[in-house]
C-alpha cells in the first residue's frame, strides 16, 4: 500500500467549522462545531447542557462577532440571565446591543388541544424572525424534550424532528440543541442523535464521594475528533474542558540551564543544572528535605528576578515561610515583590480536574518562569492511580508546551521493590529524577542524595550525603571507608582517623627532613676537613716543588759559571805532508 502524501493530504478540503470559544473544546473537536449544521448536546440533569449552549452563544458574540439566538422552552428569560450572571455573562446587555436574542417559548401539554395535524410551523416562523432580526449566525434550542412534549403520536414526532433539523440546516445557522439523556439511548426520543451532524455527550458521575464531569464526542460527520472521555469543569469563568495537550510531542526545547539553587548539586550535573522547560522529580521518604530542595529552587529563580509559582498541599503559606526561614531560605521578600506566589490547599478540597484547572488558570494569569508542586503524592487521596497519572501527564505536557521548568516532589514507599518507584507512576515521564533517602548507620539516620536520571546530559553516579543547616542544604564530600561510603558518626570517625594519619605522616616527613639536615651538616663538615687536609698537602707539595725548582736552577747556574771559567782548549794546525 502506498504511503499517503502529507502535502496532498493537507491540500484536501476540510469541513468548515465554527469555533466555540470554550476552553479545550475546540482542541478536541479540532476547530469547533460544524459550521451551519446542528449539534446535539445531551446528558443527564446537572451536567451543564444549558450553560454550554449559552457560553457557545456568548463566546461567539464576544470573540467572533457572531450574533446569536437563544430559544428556551423551560426557563424564562430573567431566570436564564440570573443563572449565568455569576459567570460574567451579561445577557441583558447583549440583548440591548442587538447581539443576542433570547426568547422563551412556553409549551404545556395540558394547554394544547389537538385539533387536526400538529406541527412546528409556528416555531419556524418565530425562530426565523428572531434570526433575521439580528442577523444571527448561531442558535441554541434548550431543551428539545419540552418542545416535543405536545406530540403524542410517535410517527408525527419523528417526522417533525427531522423537519426541524432540516430547516435549521437550510437556514445555514450553526445550531446547538440540548436534550436529556434517555434510558438505553442518548436522548429520550432516540432519534436526535441520528439526524445531528455532531453529538456531544455530557456525563456527571460521583466516584468515591467526588463529583466528576466528563465529555465525549459520540460522532462528528466529516471530521476527525478526540474520541476519549475528557473531564471538564464549570468554574467562575465558564466551562473548561481538559484535553491531553501535546499529543504529538512537538513542543520546543531549550538549551538554557536553570540552577537547582544548591551549587554542590549543580556540580553533579554535566551542564551545571536542569534544562529550562524540563520536568524534575524529587522523590524520597518522609523527612528527607524534599520541600527544602523545592524551596531552594524557587528562591534561586526569584533571586534571578524571574517569577515562580508554588503549589503546596500540606502546609499553609505562613507555615512554609516560617519553616524555610529556619533553614536560611527566606521566601517572604519574594512574595512581597510579586516574584513568588504560593497556592496552598488540601487535595481533598477539589477533584483532580479542579486542581488541574487551577494550575492552568494561575499559569495563564501569572506567566511564571518555573512551577513547584509539593507534593504530588497527596493527589492519591482524590483519585485512583490511573486518574492521578492521567492528570499529571496532562499537567507535565501543559508545562512543557508552555516552556516552564517544573519541579515535583513525591513521597515514596520504602517497601521492598518500591525504593525507586513513585506511587503516581510518573518517573518515566519526567526528564530529571533526583532521589533523596535515609542512610541508616550505627544508631543514627542520615540523608543521602543521588541522581537517577537526567535526559540529555551526563550526571554523577555518586550518593552524596547532605545536611540541612542554618543556611540551607549543604552536600558533603564523599568519604570512603574500608567497607565503602561512610556517613554520620562513621564519617566523623573516618575523618578523625584520616586526620591522625595525615598528622603522623606530616610528623614523619618533618623527622626525615631534620635527619637529612643533620646528615647534610655532617657531610659538609667532613667536606670542610677534607678540603683543609687537601690544602695542607697541596701547600707541602707546592713548597717541595718550589725547593726542587730552586735547587735545579742553582745547579744550572753553577754549571754555567764553571763552563764560563774554563773555556775549551783549541788544537794546533796539522803539519803539511807535502813539505810546503
Coordinates of C-alpha atoms in Angstrom, one line a residue:
X1 CA 0.0 0.0 0.0
X2 CA 1.3 3.4 -0.9
X3 CA 2.0 5.9 1.8
X4 CA -0.2 8.9 1.8
X5 CA 1.5 12.1 0.7
X6 CA 1.3 14.7 3.5
X7 CA 1.3 17.6 1.1
X8 CA -1.6 16.1 -0.8
X9 CA -3.5 15.3 2.4
X10 CA -3.1 18.9 3.6
X11 CA -4.5 20.1 0.3
X12 CA -7.7 18.2 0.7
X13 CA -10.8 20.3 1.5
X14 CA -11.7 20.4 5.2
X15 CA -15.1 20.7 6.8
X16 CA -15.9 24.3 7.7
X17 CA -16.2 24.8 11.4
X18 CA -17.4 27.3 13.9
X19 CA -15.1 27.8 16.9
X20 CA -16.9 27.6 20.2
X21 CA -14.5 29.7 22.3
X22 CA -14.9 27.2 25.1
X23 CA -11.5 26.4 26.5
X24 CA -10.4 22.9 25.4
X25 CA -13.5 22.0 23.4
X26 CA -12.1 23.5 20.2
X27 CA -8.9 21.4 20.6
X28 CA -10.9 18.2 21.0
X29 CA -13.2 19.0 18.0
X30 CA -10.1 20.1 16.0
X31 CA -11.6 23.6 15.3
X32 CA -15.1 23.8 16.7
X33 CA -18.6 22.7 15.8
X34 CA -19.7 22.0 12.2
X35 CA -20.5 25.4 10.5
X36 CA -24.1 25.8 9.5
X37 CA -25.1 22.4 10.9
X38 CA -26.9 21.2 14.1
X39 CA -25.0 19.8 17.0
X40 CA -26.7 17.8 19.8
X41 CA -25.6 18.2 23.4
X42 CA -27.1 15.5 25.5
X43 CA -26.7 14.4 29.1
X44 CA -28.4 13.9 32.5
X45 CA -29.5 16.7 34.8
X46 CA -26.9 19.0 36.3
X47 CA -24.2 18.2 33.7
X48 CA -24.2 21.8 32.2
X49 CA -26.0 21.4 28.8
X50 CA -27.7 24.8 29.1
X51 CA -24.6 26.5 30.2
X52 CA -22.5 25.1 27.4
X53 CA -25.1 26.3 24.9
X54 CA -25.2 29.8 26.4
X55 CA -21.4 30.0 26.5
X56 CA -21.3 29.0 22.9
X57 CA -23.5 32.0 22.1
X58 CA -21.7 34.5 24.3
X59 CA -18.2 33.5 23.2
X60 CA -19.4 33.7 19.6
X61 CA -20.5 37.3 20.2
X62 CA -17.5 38.4 22.2
X63 CA -14.7 36.7 20.3
X64 CA -16.0 36.1 16.8
X65 CA -18.6 38.9 16.3
X66 CA -21.4 36.4 15.5
X67 CA -24.8 37.3 16.9
X68 CA -26.9 34.5 18.3
X69 CA -30.4 33.4 19.3
X70 CA -31.3 31.5 22.4
X71 CA -34.7 29.9 22.4
X72 CA -35.6 28.3 25.8
X73 CA -38.5 26.0 26.5
X74 CA -38.1 25.6 30.2
X75 CA -36.6 28.6 31.9
X76 CA -37.7 32.2 31.4
X77 CA -35.5 35.0 30.1
X78 CA -35.0 36.6 33.6
X79 CA -34.1 33.2 35.1
X80 CA -31.6 32.4 32.4
X81 CA -30.0 35.9 32.8
X82 CA -29.7 35.4 36.6
X83 CA -28.3 31.9 36.3
X84 CA -25.3 32.9 34.1
X85 CA -24.6 36.3 35.6
X86 CA -22.2 34.8 38.2
X87 CA -20.1 33.6 35.3
X88 CA -19.7 37.1 33.9
X89 CA -22.3 36.6 31.1
X90 CA -24.5 39.7 30.9
X91 CA -27.4 38.6 28.7
X92 CA -29.3 41.8 29.2
X93 CA -26.5 44.0 27.9
X94 CA -26.0 41.7 24.9
X95 CA -29.7 41.9 24.1
X96 CA -29.7 45.7 24.4
X97 CA -26.8 45.8 21.8
X98 CA -28.9 43.7 19.4
X99 CA -26.2 41.0 19.5
X100 CA -28.3 38.4 21.3
X101 CA -32.0 37.5 21.1
X102 CA -33.4 35.4 24.0
X103 CA -36.9 34.0 23.5
X104 CA -38.9 31.8 25.9
X105 CA -41.5 29.5 24.4
X106 CA -43.9 28.1 26.9
X107 CA -45.1 24.6 26.0
X108 CA -47.7 22.9 28.3
X109 CA -49.3 19.7 27.2
X110 CA -52.4 20.4 29.3
X111 CA -52.9 23.7 27.4
X112 CA -52.7 22.0 24.0
X113 CA -55.9 20.9 22.3
X114 CA -55.1 18.5 19.5
X115 CA -57.3 19.5 16.5
X116 CA -56.2 18.2 13.3
X117 CA -52.4 17.8 12.4
X118 CA -50.0 19.3 14.9
X119 CA -46.7 20.6 13.6
X120 CA -43.9 23.1 14.2
X121 CA -44.7 25.7 11.6
X122 CA -45.4 28.3 14.3
X123 CA -41.9 27.7 15.8
X124 CA -40.2 28.0 12.5
X125 CA -41.9 31.4 11.9
X126 CA -40.9 32.6 15.4
X127 CA -37.4 31.3 15.2
X128 CA -36.9 32.6 11.7
X129 CA -38.0 36.1 12.8
X130 CA -35.5 36.1 15.7
X131 CA -32.7 35.0 13.4
X132 CA -33.5 37.7 10.8
X133 CA -34.0 40.5 13.4
X134 CA -30.3 40.5 14.4
X135 CA -28.7 38.6 11.6
X136 CA -27.9 35.6 13.9
X137 CA -25.2 33.1 13.0
X138 CA -25.6 30.9 16.0
X139 CA -28.8 29.4 17.5
X140 CA -29.4 27.4 20.7
X141 CA -32.5 25.4 21.4
X142 CA -32.9 24.4 25.1
X143 CA -34.3 21.8 25.6
X144 CA -35.9 19.8 22.9
X145 CA -37.9 17.5 25.2
X146 CA -40.1 20.4 26.3
X147 CA -40.8 21.2 22.7
X148 CA -41.9 17.8 21.7
X149 CA -44.0 17.1 24.8
X150 CA -47.0 18.1 22.8
X151 CA -46.6 15.3 20.3
X152 CA -48.4 12.1 21.4
X153 CA -48.0 10.5 18.0
X154 CA -44.6 9.0 17.7
X155 CA -44.7 9.0 13.9
X156 CA -45.5 12.7 13.8
X157 CA -42.9 13.4 16.4
X158 CA -40.1 11.7 14.4
X159 CA -41.2 13.5 11.3
X160 CA -41.2 16.9 13.0
X161 CA -37.8 16.3 14.5
X162 CA -36.3 15.5 11.1
X163 CA -38.1 18.6 9.6
X164 CA -36.7 20.8 12.4
X165 CA -33.1 19.7 11.8
X166 CA -33.5 20.0 8.0
X167 CA -35.0 23.5 8.5
X168 CA -32.0 24.6 10.6
X169 CA -29.6 23.3 8.0
X170 CA -31.4 25.1 5.3
X171 CA -31.1 28.4 7.3
X172 CA -27.3 27.9 7.4
X173 CA -27.0 28.7 11.1
X174 CA -24.7 26.8 13.5
X175 CA -27.1 25.3 16.0
X176 CA -26.7 23.7 19.4
X177 CA -29.7 21.6 20.6
X178 CA -29.7 20.3 24.1
X179 CA -31.5 17.1 25.1
X180 CA -32.0 15.0 28.1
X181 CA -30.5 11.5 28.2
X182 CA -32.8 8.6 27.8
X183 CA -32.9 5.0 29.0
X184 CA -30.7 3.0 26.8
X185 CA -30.2 5.8 24.3
X186 CA -28.5 9.2 24.2
X187 CA -31.8 11.0 24.1
X188 CA -35.4 10.3 25.2
X189 CA -36.7 10.1 21.7
X190 CA -33.7 8.1 20.4
X191 CA -33.7 9.9 17.1
X192 CA -32.0 13.3 17.6
X193 CA -28.5 11.7 17.7
X194 CA -29.0 10.1 14.3
X195 CA -30.1 13.3 12.5
X196 CA -27.5 15.5 14.2
X197 CA -24.1 16.1 12.4
X198 CA -22.3 16.3 15.8
X199 CA -23.2 14.7 19.1
X200 CA -21.6 15.6 22.4
X201 CA -22.4 13.6 25.4
X202 CA -22.0 15.1 28.9
X203 CA -21.8 12.9 32.0
X204 CA -21.9 13.8 35.7
X205 CA -20.8 10.9 37.9
X206 CA -19.8 10.5 41.5
X207 CA -16.9 8.2 42.4
X208 CA -15.7 7.9 46.0
X209 CA -17.8 10.8 47.0
X210 CA -16.1 13.1 44.4
X211 CA -18.1 14.5 41.6
X212 CA -16.5 14.4 38.1
X213 CA -18.0 15.7 34.9
X214 CA -16.8 14.2 31.6
X215 CA -17.4 14.9 28.0
X216 CA -17.3 12.6 25.0
X217 CA -17.8 13.3 21.3
X218 CA -20.0 10.5 20.1
X219 CA -19.9 11.4 16.5
X220 CA -18.8 14.1 14.1
X221 CA -19.7 13.8 10.5
X222 CA -17.0 14.8 8.1
X223 CA -14.2 15.4 10.6
X224 CA -11.8 13.7 12.9
X225 CA -12.0 14.4 16.6
X226 CA -10.9 13.3 20.0
X227 CA -12.6 10.0 21.0
X228 CA -11.7 9.8 24.6
X229 CA -13.6 10.9 27.7
X230 CA -12.4 14.3 28.7
X231 CA -13.0 15.8 32.2
X232 CA -14.5 19.3 32.2
X233 CA -15.3 21.8 34.9
X234 CA -17.8 24.6 35.5
X235 CA -15.9 27.4 37.0
X236 CA -16.4 31.1 37.6
X237 CA -15.1 31.7 34.1
X238 CA -17.4 29.2 32.4
X239 CA -16.8 25.7 31.1
X240 CA -13.3 24.4 30.8
X241 CA -12.5 21.1 29.0
X242 CA -9.2 19.4 29.8
X243 CA -7.8 17.6 26.8
X244 CA -4.4 15.9 26.8
X245 CA -2.1 18.5 25.4
X246 CA 0.8 18.0 23.1
X247 CA -0.3 14.5 21.9
X248 CA 2.3 14.7 19.1
X249 CA 5.2 15.7 21.4
X250 CA 6.1 18.6 19.1
X251 CA 6.9 21.2 21.8
X252 CA 10.0 23.4 21.5
X253 CA 13.1 22.7 23.7
X254 CA 15.7 25.0 25.2
X255 CA 19.4 24.6 25.8
X256 CA 19.3 27.2 28.7
X257 CA 20.2 25.9 32.1
X258 CA 18.4 26.6 35.3
X259 CA 20.2 26.2 38.6
X260 CA 18.8 24.0 41.4
X261 CA 19.7 26.7 43.9
X262 CA 22.3 24.4 45.5
X263 CA 25.8 24.9 44.0
X264 CA 27.1 21.4 45.0
X265 CA 24.0 19.8 43.5
X266 CA 24.6 21.7 40.2
X267 CA 28.1 20.3 40.1
X268 CA 26.6 16.8 39.9
X269 CA 25.0 17.6 36.6
X270 CA 27.2 17.8 33.4
X271 CA 25.6 21.1 32.4
X272 CA 25.5 22.5 36.0
X273 CA 21.8 22.4 36.4
X274 CA 18.5 21.5 34.7
X275 CA 17.4 22.3 31.2
X276 CA 14.9 25.1 31.1
X277 CA 11.4 23.8 30.3
X278 CA 12.1 20.3 31.6
X279 CA 10.3 18.4 34.4
X280 CA 12.2 17.5 37.5
X281 CA 11.0 14.9 40.0
X282 CA 12.4 14.8 43.6
X283 CA 11.4 11.6 45.4
X284 CA 12.2 10.4 48.9
X285 CA 10.8 9.1 52.2
X286 CA 9.3 11.4 54.8
X287 CA 11.8 13.9 56.4
X288 CA 14.4 13.8 53.6
X289 CA 14.1 17.6 52.8
X290 CA 12.1 17.3 49.6
X291 CA 10.3 20.5 50.3
X292 CA 13.5 22.3 51.2
X293 CA 15.0 21.3 47.9
X294 CA 11.9 22.6 46.1
X295 CA 12.1 25.9 48.1
X296 CA 15.8 26.3 47.3
X297 CA 15.0 26.1 43.6
X298 CA 12.1 28.6 43.9
X299 CA 14.4 31.0 45.8
X300 CA 17.1 30.8 43.2
X301 CA 14.6 31.5 40.4
X302 CA 13.2 34.6 42.3
X303 CA 16.8 35.8 43.1
X304 CA 17.3 36.0 39.3
X305 CA 14.3 38.3 39.0
X306 CA 12.0 35.6 37.5
X307 CA 8.5 34.7 38.6
X308 CA 7.9 31.3 40.4
X309 CA 4.6 29.6 41.3
X310 CA 4.4 27.1 44.1
X311 CA 1.5 24.7 44.9
X312 CA 1.6 23.2 48.3
X313 CA -0.8 20.5 49.6
X314 CA 0.5 20.0 53.2
X315 CA 1.4 23.4 54.6
X316 CA -0.1 26.9 54.7
X317 CA 1.9 29.7 53.1
X318 CA 2.7 31.1 56.5
X319 CA 3.9 27.8 57.8
X320 CA 6.0 27.2 54.8
X321 CA 7.6 30.6 55.0
X322 CA 8.4 30.1 58.7
X323 CA 9.8 26.6 58.2
X324 CA 12.0 27.6 55.3
X325 CA 13.3 30.7 57.2
X326 CA 14.6 28.3 59.9
X327 CA 17.0 26.8 57.4
X328 CA 18.1 30.1 55.9
X329 CA 15.6 30.2 53.0
X330 CA 13.6 33.5 53.3
X331 CA 10.8 33.5 50.8
X332 CA 8.8 36.4 52.3
X333 CA 10.6 39.2 50.3
X334 CA 9.8 37.5 47.0
X335 CA 6.2 37.2 47.9
X336 CA 6.1 40.8 48.8
X337 CA 7.6 41.9 45.4
X338 CA 5.3 39.6 43.5
X339 CA 8.0 37.2 42.2
X340 CA 6.7 34.3 44.2
X341 CA 3.1 33.1 44.5
X342 CA 2.1 30.3 46.9
X343 CA -1.2 28.5 46.3
X344 CA -2.0 26.3 49.3
X345 CA -5.0 23.9 49.6
X346 CA -5.8 20.5 50.8
X347 CA -6.0 18.0 47.9
X348 CA -9.5 16.9 49.1
X349 CA -10.8 20.4 48.6
X350 CA -11.3 19.8 44.9
X351 CA -11.1 16.9 42.5
X352 CA -8.1 16.3 40.3
X353 CA -9.7 18.2 37.4
X354 CA -10.3 21.2 39.6
X355 CA -6.6 21.2 40.7
X356 CA -5.5 21.0 37.1
X357 CA -7.8 23.9 36.0
X358 CA -6.5 26.0 39.0
X359 CA -2.9 25.4 37.8
X360 CA -3.9 26.2 34.2
X361 CA -5.6 29.4 35.3
X362 CA -2.7 30.6 37.6
X363 CA -0.1 29.8 34.9
X364 CA -2.0 31.9 32.4
X365 CA -2.6 34.8 34.9
X366 CA 0.9 34.9 36.3
X367 CA 3.0 33.6 33.4
X368 CA 5.7 32.1 35.7
X369 CA 9.2 31.1 34.7
X370 CA 9.0 28.0 36.9
X371 CA 6.5 25.9 38.9
X372 CA 7.0 23.9 42.1
X373 CA 4.4 21.3 43.2
X374 CA 4.8 19.8 46.7
X375 CA 3.9 17.0 46.9
X376 CA 2.1 15.3 44.1
X377 CA 1.7 12.2 46.3
X378 CA -1.3 13.8 48.1
X379 CA -3.3 13.7 44.9
X380 CA -3.8 10.0 45.5
X381 CA -6.4 10.9 48.1
X382 CA -8.7 12.4 45.5
X383 CA -8.3 9.8 42.7
X384 CA -7.0 6.4 41.8
X385 CA -3.7 5.6 40.3
X386 CA -4.8 5.8 36.7
X387 CA -6.6 9.1 37.2
X388 CA -3.7 10.7 39.0
X389 CA -1.3 9.5 36.3
X390 CA -3.6 10.9 33.6
X391 CA -3.9 14.2 35.4
X392 CA -0.1 14.5 35.9
X393 CA 0.5 13.5 32.3
X394 CA -1.7 16.4 31.1
X395 CA 0.0 18.7 33.6
X396 CA 3.5 17.8 32.5
X397 CA 2.6 18.2 28.9
X398 CA 1.0 21.6 29.6
X399 CA 4.0 22.9 31.4
X400 CA 6.4 21.6 28.7
X401 CA 4.4 23.2 25.9
X402 CA 4.4 26.5 28.0
X403 CA 8.2 26.2 28.3
X404 CA 8.1 26.2 32.1
X405 CA 10.5 24.4 34.3
X406 CA 8.6 22.2 36.7
X407 CA 9.8 20.7 39.9
X408 CA 7.6 18.0 41.5
X409 CA 8.2 16.3 44.9
X410 CA 6.8 12.9 45.8
X411 CA 6.8 10.6 48.8
X412 CA 7.9 7.1 48.0
X413 CA 7.2 3.9 49.8
X414 CA 10.2 2.2 51.4
X415 CA 8.8 -1.3 51.0
X416 CA 10.6 -3.9 49.1
X417 CA 10.7 -3.3 45.4
X418 CA 9.4 0.3 45.7
X419 CA 12.6 2.1 46.6
X420 CA 12.9 3.6 43.1
X421 CA 9.2 3.9 42.2
X422 CA 6.6 6.5 42.7
X423 CA 3.0 5.9 43.6
X424 CA 1.9 8.1 40.7
X425 CA 4.0 6.2 38.2
X426 CA 5.3 9.4 36.5
X427 CA 9.0 8.8 37.0
X428 CA 9.3 7.7 33.4
X429 CA 7.6 10.9 32.2
X430 CA 10.0 13.4 33.8
X431 CA 13.3 14.5 32.4
X432 CA 15.3 14.5 35.6
X433 CA 14.9 12.3 38.6
X434 CA 16.6 13.2 41.9
X435 CA 16.3 10.7 44.8
X436 CA 16.8 11.6 48.4
X437 CA 16.8 8.8 51.0
X438 CA 17.7 7.9 54.6
X439 CA 21.2 6.4 55.1
X440 CA 21.0 4.3 58.3
X441 CA 24.2 3.8 60.1
X442 CA 25.1 2.6 63.6
X443 CA 22.5 4.1 65.8
X444 CA 21.7 7.1 63.5
X445 CA 20.0 8.1 60.3
X446 CA 21.5 10.5 57.8
X447 CA 20.3 11.9 54.4
X448 CA 21.7 10.9 51.0
X449 CA 21.1 12.3 47.5
X450 CA 21.6 10.8 44.1
X451 CA 20.6 11.4 40.5
X452 CA 18.8 8.5 39.0
X453 CA 18.5 10.0 35.5
X454 CA 18.9 13.3 33.6
X455 CA 18.0 13.2 30.0
X456 CA 20.3 15.0 27.6
X457 CA 23.3 15.4 29.9
X458 CA 25.9 13.5 31.9
X459 CA 25.5 13.3 35.7
X460 CA 27.2 12.0 38.8
X461 CA 26.6 8.4 39.9
X462 CA 27.6 9.1 43.5
X463 CA 25.3 9.0 46.5
X464 CA 26.1 12.3 48.3
X465 CA 25.4 12.8 52.0
X466 CA 23.9 16.2 52.8
X467 CA 22.8 18.1 55.9
X468 CA 20.3 20.8 56.4
X469 CA 22.0 23.8 58.1
X470 CA 21.0 27.3 59.1
X471 CA 22.0 28.5 55.6
X472 CA 20.3 25.8 53.6
X473 CA 21.3 22.4 52.2
X474 CA 24.9 21.5 52.2
X475 CA 26.3 18.5 50.3
X476 CA 29.2 16.8 52.0
X477 CA 32.3 15.3 50.3
X478 CA 32.3 11.6 49.7
X479 CA 34.3 9.7 52.3
X480 CA 35.3 6.1 51.5
X481 CA 35.9 3.7 54.4
X482 CA 37.1 0.1 54.5
X483 CA 33.6 -1.1 53.6
X484 CA 32.5 1.7 51.3
X485 CA 31.0 5.1 51.7
X486 CA 30.6 6.1 55.3
X487 CA 28.2 8.7 56.7
X488 CA 27.3 10.4 60.0
X489 CA 29.4 9.4 63.1
X490 CA 31.3 6.9 61.0
X491 CA 32.2 9.8 58.7
X492 CA 33.5 11.8 61.6
X493 CA 35.5 8.8 62.9
X494 CA 36.9 8.2 59.5
X495 CA 37.8 11.8 59.1
X496 CA 39.5 11.8 62.6
X497 CA 41.4 8.7 61.6
X498 CA 42.4 10.2 58.3
X499 CA 43.4 13.4 60.1
X500 CA 45.6 11.4 62.6
X501 CA 47.2 9.6 59.7
X502 CA 47.9 12.8 57.9
X503 CA 49.4 14.3 61.2
X504 CA 51.6 11.2 61.7
X505 CA 52.7 11.4 58.1
X506 CA 53.4 15.1 58.4
X507 CA 55.5 14.5 61.6
X508 CA 57.3 11.6 59.9
X509 CA 58.1 13.9 57.0
X510 CA 59.4 16.6 59.3
X511 CA 61.6 14.0 61.1
X512 CA 63.1 12.8 57.8
X513 CA 63.7 16.5 56.9
X514 CA 65.6 17.0 60.2
X515 CA 67.6 13.8 59.7
X516 CA 68.5 14.9 56.2
X517 CA 69.6 18.3 57.5
X518 CA 71.8 16.7 60.2
X519 CA 73.4 14.5 57.7
X520 CA 73.9 17.4 55.4
X521 CA 75.7 19.3 58.1
X522 CA 77.9 16.3 59.0
X523 CA 78.7 15.8 55.3
X524 CA 79.6 19.5 54.9
X525 CA 81.8 19.3 58.0
X526 CA 83.6 16.2 56.5
X527 CA 84.0 18.0 53.3
X528 CA 85.5 21.0 55.1
X529 CA 88.0 18.8 56.9
X530 CA 89.0 17.0 53.7
X531 CA 89.3 20.4 52.0
X532 CA 91.6 21.6 54.8
X533 CA 93.7 18.4 54.7
X534 CA 93.9 18.7 50.9
X535 CA 95.1 22.3 51.2
X536 CA 97.8 21.3 53.6
X537 CA 99.1 18.6 51.3
X538 CA 98.8 20.9 48.4
X539 CA 100.9 23.6 50.2
X540 CA 103.5 21.0 51.2
X541 CA 103.7 19.8 47.6
X542 CA 104.0 23.3 46.4
X543 CA 106.9 24.0 48.8
X544 CA 108.7 20.8 47.7
X545 CA 108.2 21.8 44.1
X546 CA 109.5 25.3 44.7
X547 CA 112.5 23.9 46.6
X548 CA 113.3 21.4 43.8
X549 CA 113.0 24.2 41.2
X550 CA 115.3 26.4 43.2
X551 CA 117.9 23.7 43.6
X552 CA 117.7 22.8 39.9
X553 CA 118.1 26.5 39.0
X554 CA 121.1 26.8 41.3
X555 CA 122.8 23.7 39.8
X556 CA 122.2 25.0 36.3
X557 CA 123.7 28.4 37.3
X558 CA 126.8 26.8 38.8
X559 CA 127.3 24.7 35.7
X560 CA 127.1 27.7 33.6
X561 CA 129.7 29.6 35.7
X562 CA 132.1 26.7 35.7
X563 CA 131.7 26.4 32.0
X564 CA 132.4 30.1 31.6
X565 CA 135.5 29.9 33.8
X566 CA 137.1 27.0 31.9
X567 CA 136.7 27.6 28.2
X568 CA 137.6 24.6 25.9
X569 CA 141.4 24.3 24.5
X570 CA 141.7 24.7 20.7
X571 CA 144.0 22.0 18.9
X572 CA 147.2 23.4 16.8
X573 CA 147.1 23.2 12.9
X574 CA 148.3 19.9 11.4
X575 CA 151.8 19.6 9.5
X576 CA 151.7 19.7 5.7
X577 CA 152.8 16.4 4.5
X578 CA 154.0 17.8 1.1
X579 CA 156.6 19.9 2.8
X580 CA 155.2 23.2 2.0

